[in-house]
Short mmCIF file of C-alpha atoms in Angstrom, two decimals:
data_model
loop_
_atom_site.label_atom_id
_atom_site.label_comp_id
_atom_site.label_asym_id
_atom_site.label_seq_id
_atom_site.Cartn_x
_atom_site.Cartn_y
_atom_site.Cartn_z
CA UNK A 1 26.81 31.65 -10.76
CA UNK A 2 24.36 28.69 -11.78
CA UNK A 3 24.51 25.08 -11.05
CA UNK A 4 26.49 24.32 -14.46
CA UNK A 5 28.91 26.69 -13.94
CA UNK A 6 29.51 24.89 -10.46
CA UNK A 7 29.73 21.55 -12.28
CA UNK A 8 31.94 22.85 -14.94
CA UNK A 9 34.91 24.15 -12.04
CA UNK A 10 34.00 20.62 -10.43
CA UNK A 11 35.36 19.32 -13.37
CA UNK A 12 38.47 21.39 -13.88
CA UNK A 13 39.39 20.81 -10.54
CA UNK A 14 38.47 16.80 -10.35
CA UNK A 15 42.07 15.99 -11.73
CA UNK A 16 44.33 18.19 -9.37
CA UNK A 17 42.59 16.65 -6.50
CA UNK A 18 42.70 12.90 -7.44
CA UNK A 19 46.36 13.50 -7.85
CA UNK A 20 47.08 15.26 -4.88
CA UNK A 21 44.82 12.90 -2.66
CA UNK A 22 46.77 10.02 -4.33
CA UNK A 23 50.32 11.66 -3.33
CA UNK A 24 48.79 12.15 0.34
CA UNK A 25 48.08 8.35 0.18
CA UNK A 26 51.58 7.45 -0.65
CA UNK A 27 52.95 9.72 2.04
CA UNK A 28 53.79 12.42 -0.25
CA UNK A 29 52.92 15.13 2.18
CA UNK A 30 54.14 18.27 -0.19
CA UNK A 31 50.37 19.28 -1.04
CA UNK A 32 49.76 22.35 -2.90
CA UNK A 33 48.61 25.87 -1.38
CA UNK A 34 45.14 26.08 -1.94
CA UNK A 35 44.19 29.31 -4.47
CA UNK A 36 41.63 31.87 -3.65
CA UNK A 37 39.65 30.44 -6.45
CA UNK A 38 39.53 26.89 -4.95
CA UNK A 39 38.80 27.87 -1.45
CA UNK A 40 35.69 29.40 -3.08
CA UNK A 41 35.35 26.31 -5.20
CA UNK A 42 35.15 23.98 -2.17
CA UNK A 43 32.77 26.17 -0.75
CA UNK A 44 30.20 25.98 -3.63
CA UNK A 45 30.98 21.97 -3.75
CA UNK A 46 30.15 22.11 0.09
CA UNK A 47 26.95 24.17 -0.46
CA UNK A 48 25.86 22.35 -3.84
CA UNK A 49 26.23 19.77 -1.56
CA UNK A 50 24.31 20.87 1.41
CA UNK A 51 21.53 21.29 -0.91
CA UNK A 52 21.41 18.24 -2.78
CA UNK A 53 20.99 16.82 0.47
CA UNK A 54 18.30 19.22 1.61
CA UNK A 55 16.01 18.65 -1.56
CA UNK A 56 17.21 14.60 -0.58
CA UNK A 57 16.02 14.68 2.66
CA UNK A 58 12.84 16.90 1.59
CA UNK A 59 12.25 14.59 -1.09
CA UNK A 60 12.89 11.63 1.11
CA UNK A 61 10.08 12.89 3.59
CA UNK A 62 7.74 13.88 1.05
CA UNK A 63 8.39 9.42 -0.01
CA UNK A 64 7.73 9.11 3.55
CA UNK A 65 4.58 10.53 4.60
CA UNK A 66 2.52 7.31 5.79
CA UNK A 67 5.97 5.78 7.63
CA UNK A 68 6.11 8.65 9.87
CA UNK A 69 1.81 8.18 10.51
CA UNK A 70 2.70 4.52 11.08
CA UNK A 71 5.60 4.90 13.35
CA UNK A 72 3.92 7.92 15.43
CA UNK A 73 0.95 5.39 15.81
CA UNK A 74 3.15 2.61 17.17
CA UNK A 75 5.89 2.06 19.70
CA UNK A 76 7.27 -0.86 17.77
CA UNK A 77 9.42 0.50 14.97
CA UNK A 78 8.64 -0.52 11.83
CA UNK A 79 10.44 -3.38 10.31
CA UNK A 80 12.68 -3.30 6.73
CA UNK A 81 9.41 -4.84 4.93
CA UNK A 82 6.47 -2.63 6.34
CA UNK A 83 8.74 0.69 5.11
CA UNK A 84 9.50 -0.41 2.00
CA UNK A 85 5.48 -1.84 1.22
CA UNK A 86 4.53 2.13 2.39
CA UNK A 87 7.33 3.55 0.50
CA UNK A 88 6.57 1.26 -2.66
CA UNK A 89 2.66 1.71 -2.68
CA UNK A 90 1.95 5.36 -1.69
CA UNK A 91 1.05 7.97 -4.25
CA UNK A 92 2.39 11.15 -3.91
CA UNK A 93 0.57 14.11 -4.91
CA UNK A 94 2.01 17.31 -4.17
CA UNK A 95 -1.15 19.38 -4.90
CA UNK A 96 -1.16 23.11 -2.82
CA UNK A 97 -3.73 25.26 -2.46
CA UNK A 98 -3.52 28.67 -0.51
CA UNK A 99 -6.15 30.76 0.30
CA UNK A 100 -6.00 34.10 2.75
CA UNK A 101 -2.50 33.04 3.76
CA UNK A 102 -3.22 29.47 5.02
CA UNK A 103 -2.04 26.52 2.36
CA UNK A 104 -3.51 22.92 2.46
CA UNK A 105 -1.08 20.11 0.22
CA UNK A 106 -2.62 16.51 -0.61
CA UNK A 107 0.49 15.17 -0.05
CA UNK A 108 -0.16 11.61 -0.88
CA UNK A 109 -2.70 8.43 -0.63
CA UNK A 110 -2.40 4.85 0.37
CA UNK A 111 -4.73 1.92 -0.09
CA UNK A 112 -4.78 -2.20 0.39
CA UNK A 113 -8.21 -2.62 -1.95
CA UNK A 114 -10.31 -2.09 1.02
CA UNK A 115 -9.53 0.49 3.06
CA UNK A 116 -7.74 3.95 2.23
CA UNK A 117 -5.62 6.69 3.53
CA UNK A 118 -5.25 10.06 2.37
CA UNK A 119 -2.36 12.76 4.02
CA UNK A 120 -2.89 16.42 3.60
CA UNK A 121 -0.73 19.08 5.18
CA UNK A 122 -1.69 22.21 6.25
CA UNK A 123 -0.02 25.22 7.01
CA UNK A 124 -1.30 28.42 8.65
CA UNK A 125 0.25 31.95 9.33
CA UNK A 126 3.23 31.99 11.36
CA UNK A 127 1.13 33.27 14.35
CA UNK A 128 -1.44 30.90 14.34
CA UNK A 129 -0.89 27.90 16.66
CA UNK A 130 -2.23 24.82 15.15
CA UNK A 131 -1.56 22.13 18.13
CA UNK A 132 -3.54 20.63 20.49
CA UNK A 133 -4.01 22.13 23.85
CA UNK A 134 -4.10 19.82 27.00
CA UNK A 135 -4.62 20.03 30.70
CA UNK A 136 -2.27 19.54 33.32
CA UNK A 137 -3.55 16.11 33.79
CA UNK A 138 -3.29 15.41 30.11
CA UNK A 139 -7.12 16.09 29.47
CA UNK A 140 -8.00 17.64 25.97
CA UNK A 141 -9.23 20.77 26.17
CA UNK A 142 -8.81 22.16 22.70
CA UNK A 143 -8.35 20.65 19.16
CA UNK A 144 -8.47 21.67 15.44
CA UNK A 145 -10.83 20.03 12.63
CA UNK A 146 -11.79 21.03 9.37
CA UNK A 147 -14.93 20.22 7.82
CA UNK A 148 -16.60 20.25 4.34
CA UNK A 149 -19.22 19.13 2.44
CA UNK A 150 -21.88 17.42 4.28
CA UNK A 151 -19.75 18.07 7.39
CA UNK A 152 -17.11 15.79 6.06
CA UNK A 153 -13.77 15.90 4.61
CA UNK A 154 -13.95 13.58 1.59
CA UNK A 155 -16.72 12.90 -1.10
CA UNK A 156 -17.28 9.05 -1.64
CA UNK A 157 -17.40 8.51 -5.55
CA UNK A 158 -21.01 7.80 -7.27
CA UNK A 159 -22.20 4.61 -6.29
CA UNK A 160 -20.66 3.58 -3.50
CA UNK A 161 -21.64 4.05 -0.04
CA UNK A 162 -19.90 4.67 3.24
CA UNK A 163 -19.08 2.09 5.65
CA UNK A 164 -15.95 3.66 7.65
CA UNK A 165 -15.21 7.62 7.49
CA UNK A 166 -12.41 8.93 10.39
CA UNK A 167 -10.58 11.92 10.04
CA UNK A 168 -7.90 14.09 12.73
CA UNK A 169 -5.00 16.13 12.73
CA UNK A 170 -1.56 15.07 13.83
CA UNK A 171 1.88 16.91 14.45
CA UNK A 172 4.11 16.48 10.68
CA UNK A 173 7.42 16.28 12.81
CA UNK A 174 8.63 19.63 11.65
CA UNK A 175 9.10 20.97 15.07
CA UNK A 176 6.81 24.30 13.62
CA UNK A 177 3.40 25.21 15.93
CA UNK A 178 1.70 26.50 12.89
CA UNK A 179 1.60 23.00 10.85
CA UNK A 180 0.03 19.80 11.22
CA UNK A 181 -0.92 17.22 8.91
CA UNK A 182 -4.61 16.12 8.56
CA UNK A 183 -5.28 12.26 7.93
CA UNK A 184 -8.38 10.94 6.15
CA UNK A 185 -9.30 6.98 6.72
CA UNK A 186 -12.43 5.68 4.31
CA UNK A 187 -13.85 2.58 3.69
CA UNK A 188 -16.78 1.82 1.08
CA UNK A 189 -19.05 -0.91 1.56
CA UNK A 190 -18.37 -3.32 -0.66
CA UNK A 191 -20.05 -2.09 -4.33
CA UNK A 192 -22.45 -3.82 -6.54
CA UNK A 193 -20.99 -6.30 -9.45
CA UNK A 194 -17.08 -5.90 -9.92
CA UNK A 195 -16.58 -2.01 -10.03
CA UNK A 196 -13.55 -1.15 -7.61
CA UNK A 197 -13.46 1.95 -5.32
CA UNK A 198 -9.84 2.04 -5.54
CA UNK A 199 -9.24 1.47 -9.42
CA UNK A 200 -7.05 4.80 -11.22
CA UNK A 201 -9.96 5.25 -12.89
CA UNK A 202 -12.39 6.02 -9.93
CA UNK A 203 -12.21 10.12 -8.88
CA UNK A 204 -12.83 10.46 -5.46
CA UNK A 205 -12.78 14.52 -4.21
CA UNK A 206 -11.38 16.26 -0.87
CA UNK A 207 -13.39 18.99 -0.25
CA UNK A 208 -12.60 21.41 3.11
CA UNK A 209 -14.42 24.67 3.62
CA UNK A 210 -13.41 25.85 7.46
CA UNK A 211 -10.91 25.25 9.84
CA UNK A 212 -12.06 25.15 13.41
CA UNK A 213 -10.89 25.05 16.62
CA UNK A 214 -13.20 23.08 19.39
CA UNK A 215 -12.94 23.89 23.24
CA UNK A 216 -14.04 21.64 25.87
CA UNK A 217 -15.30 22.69 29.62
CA UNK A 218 -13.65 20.45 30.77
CA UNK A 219 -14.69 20.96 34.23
CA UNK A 220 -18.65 20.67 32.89
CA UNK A 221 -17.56 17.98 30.98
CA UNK A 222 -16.47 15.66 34.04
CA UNK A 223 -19.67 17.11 36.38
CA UNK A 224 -21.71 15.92 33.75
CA UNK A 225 -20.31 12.54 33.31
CA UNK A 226 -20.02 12.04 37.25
CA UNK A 227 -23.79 12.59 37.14
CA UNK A 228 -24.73 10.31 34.20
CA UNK A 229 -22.36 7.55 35.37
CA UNK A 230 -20.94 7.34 31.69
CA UNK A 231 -18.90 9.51 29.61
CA UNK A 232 -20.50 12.89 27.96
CA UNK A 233 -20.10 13.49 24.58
CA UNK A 234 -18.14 17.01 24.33
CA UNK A 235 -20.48 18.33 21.84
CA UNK A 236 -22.61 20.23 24.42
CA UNK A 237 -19.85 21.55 26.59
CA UNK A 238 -17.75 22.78 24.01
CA UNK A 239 -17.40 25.91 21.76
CA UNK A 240 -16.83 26.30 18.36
CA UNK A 241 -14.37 28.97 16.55
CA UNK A 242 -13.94 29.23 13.22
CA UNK A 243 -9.85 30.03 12.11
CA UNK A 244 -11.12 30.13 8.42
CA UNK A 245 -13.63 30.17 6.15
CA UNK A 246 -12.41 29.09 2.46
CA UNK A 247 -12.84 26.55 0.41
CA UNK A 248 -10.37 23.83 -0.80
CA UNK A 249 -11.34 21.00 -3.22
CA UNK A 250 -8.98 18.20 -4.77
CA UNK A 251 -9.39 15.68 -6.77
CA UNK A 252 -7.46 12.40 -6.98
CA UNK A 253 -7.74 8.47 -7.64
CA UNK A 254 -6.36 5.96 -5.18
CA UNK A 255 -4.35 3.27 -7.17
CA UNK A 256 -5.24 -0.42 -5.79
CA UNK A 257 -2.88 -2.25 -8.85
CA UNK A 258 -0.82 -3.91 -6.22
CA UNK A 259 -3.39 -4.32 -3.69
CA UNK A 260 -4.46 -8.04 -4.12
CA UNK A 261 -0.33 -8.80 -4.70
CA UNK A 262 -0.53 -8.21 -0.44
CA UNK A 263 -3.77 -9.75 0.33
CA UNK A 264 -4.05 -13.19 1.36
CA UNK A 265 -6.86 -15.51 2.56
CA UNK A 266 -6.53 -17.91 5.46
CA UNK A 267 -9.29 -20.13 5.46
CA UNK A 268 -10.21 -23.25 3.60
CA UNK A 269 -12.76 -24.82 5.87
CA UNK A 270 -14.96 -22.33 8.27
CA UNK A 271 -13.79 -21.97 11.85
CA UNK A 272 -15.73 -21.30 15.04
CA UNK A 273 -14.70 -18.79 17.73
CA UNK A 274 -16.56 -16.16 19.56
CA UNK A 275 -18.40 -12.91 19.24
CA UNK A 276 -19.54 -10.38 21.44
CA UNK A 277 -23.12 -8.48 21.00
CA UNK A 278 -25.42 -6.57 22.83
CA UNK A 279 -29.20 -8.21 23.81
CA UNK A 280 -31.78 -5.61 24.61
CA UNK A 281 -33.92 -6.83 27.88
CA UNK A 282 -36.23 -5.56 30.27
CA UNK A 283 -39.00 -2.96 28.38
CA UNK A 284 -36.58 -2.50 25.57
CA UNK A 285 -36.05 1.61 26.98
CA UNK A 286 -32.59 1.48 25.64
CA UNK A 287 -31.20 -1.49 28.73
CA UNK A 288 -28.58 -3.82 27.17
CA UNK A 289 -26.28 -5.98 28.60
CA UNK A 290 -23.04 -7.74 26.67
CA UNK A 291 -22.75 -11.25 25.88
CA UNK A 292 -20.67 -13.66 23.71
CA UNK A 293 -22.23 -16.16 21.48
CA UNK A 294 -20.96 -18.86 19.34
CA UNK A 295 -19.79 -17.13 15.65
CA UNK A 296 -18.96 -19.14 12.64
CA UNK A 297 -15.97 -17.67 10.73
CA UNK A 298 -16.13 -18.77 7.04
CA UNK A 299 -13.08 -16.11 5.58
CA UNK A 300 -10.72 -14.38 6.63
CA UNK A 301 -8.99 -11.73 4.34
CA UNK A 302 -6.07 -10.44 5.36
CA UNK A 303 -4.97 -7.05 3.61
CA UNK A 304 -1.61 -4.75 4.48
CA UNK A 305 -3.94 -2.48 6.07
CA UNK A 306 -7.12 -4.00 6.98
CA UNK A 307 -8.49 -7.85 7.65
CA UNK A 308 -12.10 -8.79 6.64
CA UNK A 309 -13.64 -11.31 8.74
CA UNK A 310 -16.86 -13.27 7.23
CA UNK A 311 -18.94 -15.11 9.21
CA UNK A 312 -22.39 -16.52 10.13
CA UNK A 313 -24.64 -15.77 12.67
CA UNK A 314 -28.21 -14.66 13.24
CA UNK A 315 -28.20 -11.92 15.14
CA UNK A 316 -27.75 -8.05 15.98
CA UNK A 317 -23.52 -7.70 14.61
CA UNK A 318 -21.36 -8.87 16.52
CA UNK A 319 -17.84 -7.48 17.72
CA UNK A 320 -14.80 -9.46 17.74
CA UNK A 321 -12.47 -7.97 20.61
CA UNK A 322 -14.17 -7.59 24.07
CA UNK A 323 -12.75 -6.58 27.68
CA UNK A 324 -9.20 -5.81 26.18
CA UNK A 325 -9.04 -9.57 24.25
CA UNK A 326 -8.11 -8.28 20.66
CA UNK A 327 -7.45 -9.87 17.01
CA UNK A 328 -4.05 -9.88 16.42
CA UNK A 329 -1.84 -10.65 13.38
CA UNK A 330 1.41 -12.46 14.43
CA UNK A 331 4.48 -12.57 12.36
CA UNK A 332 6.72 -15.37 11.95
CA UNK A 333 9.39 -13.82 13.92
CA UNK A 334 6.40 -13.56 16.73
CA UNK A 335 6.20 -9.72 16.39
CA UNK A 336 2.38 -9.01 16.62
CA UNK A 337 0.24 -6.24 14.91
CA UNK A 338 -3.08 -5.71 16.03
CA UNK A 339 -6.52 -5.44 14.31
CA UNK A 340 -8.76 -3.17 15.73
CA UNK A 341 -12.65 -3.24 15.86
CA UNK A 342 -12.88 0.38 13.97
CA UNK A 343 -16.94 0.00 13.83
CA UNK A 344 -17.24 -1.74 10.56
CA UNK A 345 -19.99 -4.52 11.34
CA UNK A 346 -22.48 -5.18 8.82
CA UNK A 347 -24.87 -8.39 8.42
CA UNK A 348 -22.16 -10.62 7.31
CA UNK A 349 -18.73 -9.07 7.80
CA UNK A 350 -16.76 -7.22 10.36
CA UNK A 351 -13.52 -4.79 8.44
CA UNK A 352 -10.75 -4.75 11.26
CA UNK A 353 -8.04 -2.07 11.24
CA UNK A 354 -4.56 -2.62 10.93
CA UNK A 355 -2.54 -0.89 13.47
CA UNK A 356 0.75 -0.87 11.19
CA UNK A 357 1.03 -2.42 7.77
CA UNK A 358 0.91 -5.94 7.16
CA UNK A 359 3.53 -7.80 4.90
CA UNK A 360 1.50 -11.29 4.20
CA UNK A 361 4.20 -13.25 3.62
CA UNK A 362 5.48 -12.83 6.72
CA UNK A 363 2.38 -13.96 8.67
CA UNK A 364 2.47 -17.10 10.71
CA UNK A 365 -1.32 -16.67 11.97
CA UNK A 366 -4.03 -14.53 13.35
CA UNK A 367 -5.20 -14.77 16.65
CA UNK A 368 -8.45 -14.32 17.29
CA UNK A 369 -9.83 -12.66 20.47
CA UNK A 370 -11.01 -15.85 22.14
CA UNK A 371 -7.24 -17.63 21.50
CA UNK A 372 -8.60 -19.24 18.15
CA UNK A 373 -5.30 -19.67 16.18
CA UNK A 374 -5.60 -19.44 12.68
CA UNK A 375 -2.91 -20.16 10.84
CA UNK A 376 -2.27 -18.91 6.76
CA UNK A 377 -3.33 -21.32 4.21
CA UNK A 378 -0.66 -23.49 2.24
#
C-alpha cells in the first residue's frame, strides 16, 4: 500500500473518530468496537507516523551539523541565538561519494566573511573502526586523517593564499564505531582589491585521496621528550597505515551574503594594551625568551566566528593571550566566549578564533588579555 492510499483511509476514518472522541469528552462512554480494518489503520497512522518523524529528526540533524561541532566543543550549551545564527547560515550540501565500500558526504559549510567551516562525513565498512584509540592514562596513541592534494584536504581558490588551514576528525553522535565526521577550518589572507573568498560565486574544491591511520610509541614518544626537556613532535615515533587509497573531489561555494549582517566593529579611536613576542638573544642559535611590549590596537572586528584585531607595532608578530590570560568576548548577560590565538599573525593583524558563535548584538565588550575592556561602539 503507498503513502496516498494511507492518506486516503486517514481521511475516511477522520470523521468517525472526531465524533467518537467528542462523545468520550462528554462522558458518552459507549465507544464503538474497533474493526479489523481500523486496527490495521491505526497501525499504518502509527508507522506513517514513526517515519515522518524519523526523516524529521534525520532532516533535523542533517540542519544541525555545526550545532552539534559547537556544542561538543563547549561545555556551555549553546544559547536560543547562537543555534538559530548556525541553523540560519549553514549550507547544506548532501553530496556522497563511495568508493570500494567506504562513502565520504559534504554535508554542509559555514562562514562569517573571514573564516570558514566545512563538515564532511565519512563512513567506512561495518568492520572498520574509525575512533580514536587512547591509553589508559588518556594518552593518544592512534588517530585517523585523510589527506589530499598537496597533503591537504581543501584547495584554496585562484588567487588567494593561505593564512589558517586545520583539519581533524570527530565522533557524529551516531553511537556507530565505523563513522566520524571530518571538519575542515580555512582562512585566506585577506585578497587583493575587493574580490571575496566567500562570495557564491568563488569555487573552492575538497579533494581527499587516502585515509590513514597514525600510531604513536608512545613510550618513545615520552623518553624522547624527557630527554629534550620539551615536547616531541609524533612524526618520528609514529607509523603510518593506509585504510584506503581513492580519490574523492567536491566542489562547492561558501555563501558569505549574511556575513557582514553579524559583524561589527568596536573601535572609534585606537586603544593600547599588550602583546606578547619572542626576542632572539645570545648568538641568535635558535635562544628566545618571551616578553610583552606595548601594542597599539587601531580595530577590532568582531565576526560570529572569528575577531580581527589590527594594530601597530614594529616588531616580530605579536600574540595576544599569554600564560593562560585570553581574549574573551562577553555577552550582555555576562556569559563569555573565548577567542583563541589559532596562529594567524601577520605584519598588521592577528585573526582570533571563536570558540562558539558570536551573536553581535548581544555583545557588551571584549576583554582583552591584559584586562583592557573594550566595549562595542554606539
Amino acid at each position: 500500500m503507498k503513502e496516498m492510499d494511507i492518506l486516503e483511509m486517514i481521511g475516511e476514518a477522520r470523521a468517525d473518530y472526531i465524533l467518537d472522541a467528542q462523545s468520550f469528552q462528554k462522558g458518552e462512554h459507549n465507544m464503538r468496537k474497533v474493526s479489523g480494518k481500523k486496527v490495521w489503520l491505526i497501525a499504518a497512522m502509527v508507522v506513517l507516523a514513526m517515519t515522518l518523524m524519523g526523516c524529521t529528526v534525520a532532516y533535523a540533524y542533517a540542519q544541525g551539523w555545526f550545532t552539534s561541532l559547537y556544542s561538543a566543543q563547549n561545555e556551555q550549551p549553546l544559547s536560543d541565538s547562537q543555534i538559530r545564527y548556525l541553523d540560519e547560515t549553514e549550507q547544506v550540501m548532501n553530496q556522497i561519494q563511495t568508493q570500494n565500500g567506504w562513502s565520504v558526504e559534504l554535508h554542509s559549510a559555514i562562514t562569517d566573511g573571514t573564516k570558514g567551516l566545512v563538515i564532511l562525513g565519512v563512513t567506512a565498512p561495518e568492520d572498520v573502526n574509525l575512533a580514536p584509540v587512547y591509553g589508559n592514562d588518556g594518552t593518544l596513541i592512534s588517530r585517523l586523517d585523510m589527506v589530499g592534494q598537496w597533503d591537504k584536504p581543501i584547495v584554496y581558490p585562484d588567487g588567494f593564499e593561505e593564512d589558517v588551514i586545520t583539519w581533524f576528525f570527530m565522533d557524529d553522535g551516531d553511537g556507530k564505531t565505523n563513522t566520524e565526521n571530518f571538519v575542515i577550518e580555512v582562512q585566506p589572507k585577506p585578497g587583493e582589491g575587493s574580490r571575496n573568498p566567500f562570495d557564491p560565486n568563488v569555487e573552492w574544491k575538497v579533494v581527499l585521496t587516502d585515509v590513514i591511520r597514525i600510531t604513536t610509541d608512545v613510550d618513545l614518544l615520552k623518553e624522547i621528550s624527557d630527554e629534550l626537556g620539551q615536547y616531541c613532535y609524533e612524526g618520528p615515533v609514529s607509523t603510518t597505515e593506509v585504510l584506503l587509497d581513492a580519490d574523492w573531489e567536491f566542489s562547492f561555494s561558501f555563501r558569505a551574503e549574511t556575513a557582514e549582517e553579524a559583524s561589527r566593529e568596536l573601535l572609534t579611536a585606537p586603544v593600547a594594551t599588550k602583546g606578547q613576542v619572542y626576542k632572539r638573544y645570545g648568538d641568535g642559535d635558535g635562544e628566545y625568551e618571551y616578553v610583552l611590549e606595548d601594542i597599539t590596537v587601531t580595530s577590532v572586528k568582531l565576526n560570529a566566528l572569528s575577531a580581527t584585531i589590527t594594530y601597530e607595532f614594529t616588531g616580530l608578530y605579536p600574540a595576544f593571550e599569554w600564560d593562560g590570560n585570553h581574549v574573551f568576548a562577553v555577552m550582555k548577560d555576562g556569559t563569555e566566549i573565548m577567542l583563541e590565538d589559532n596562529w594567524s599573525r601577520w605584519d598588521g593583524y592577528n585573526v582570533l578564533k571563536a570558540r562558539s558563535p558570536i551573536v553581535v548584538d548581544e555583545v557588551d565588550h571584549i576583554r582583552l588579555a591584559d584586562g583592557t575592556l573594550i566595549y562595542i561602539a554606539q
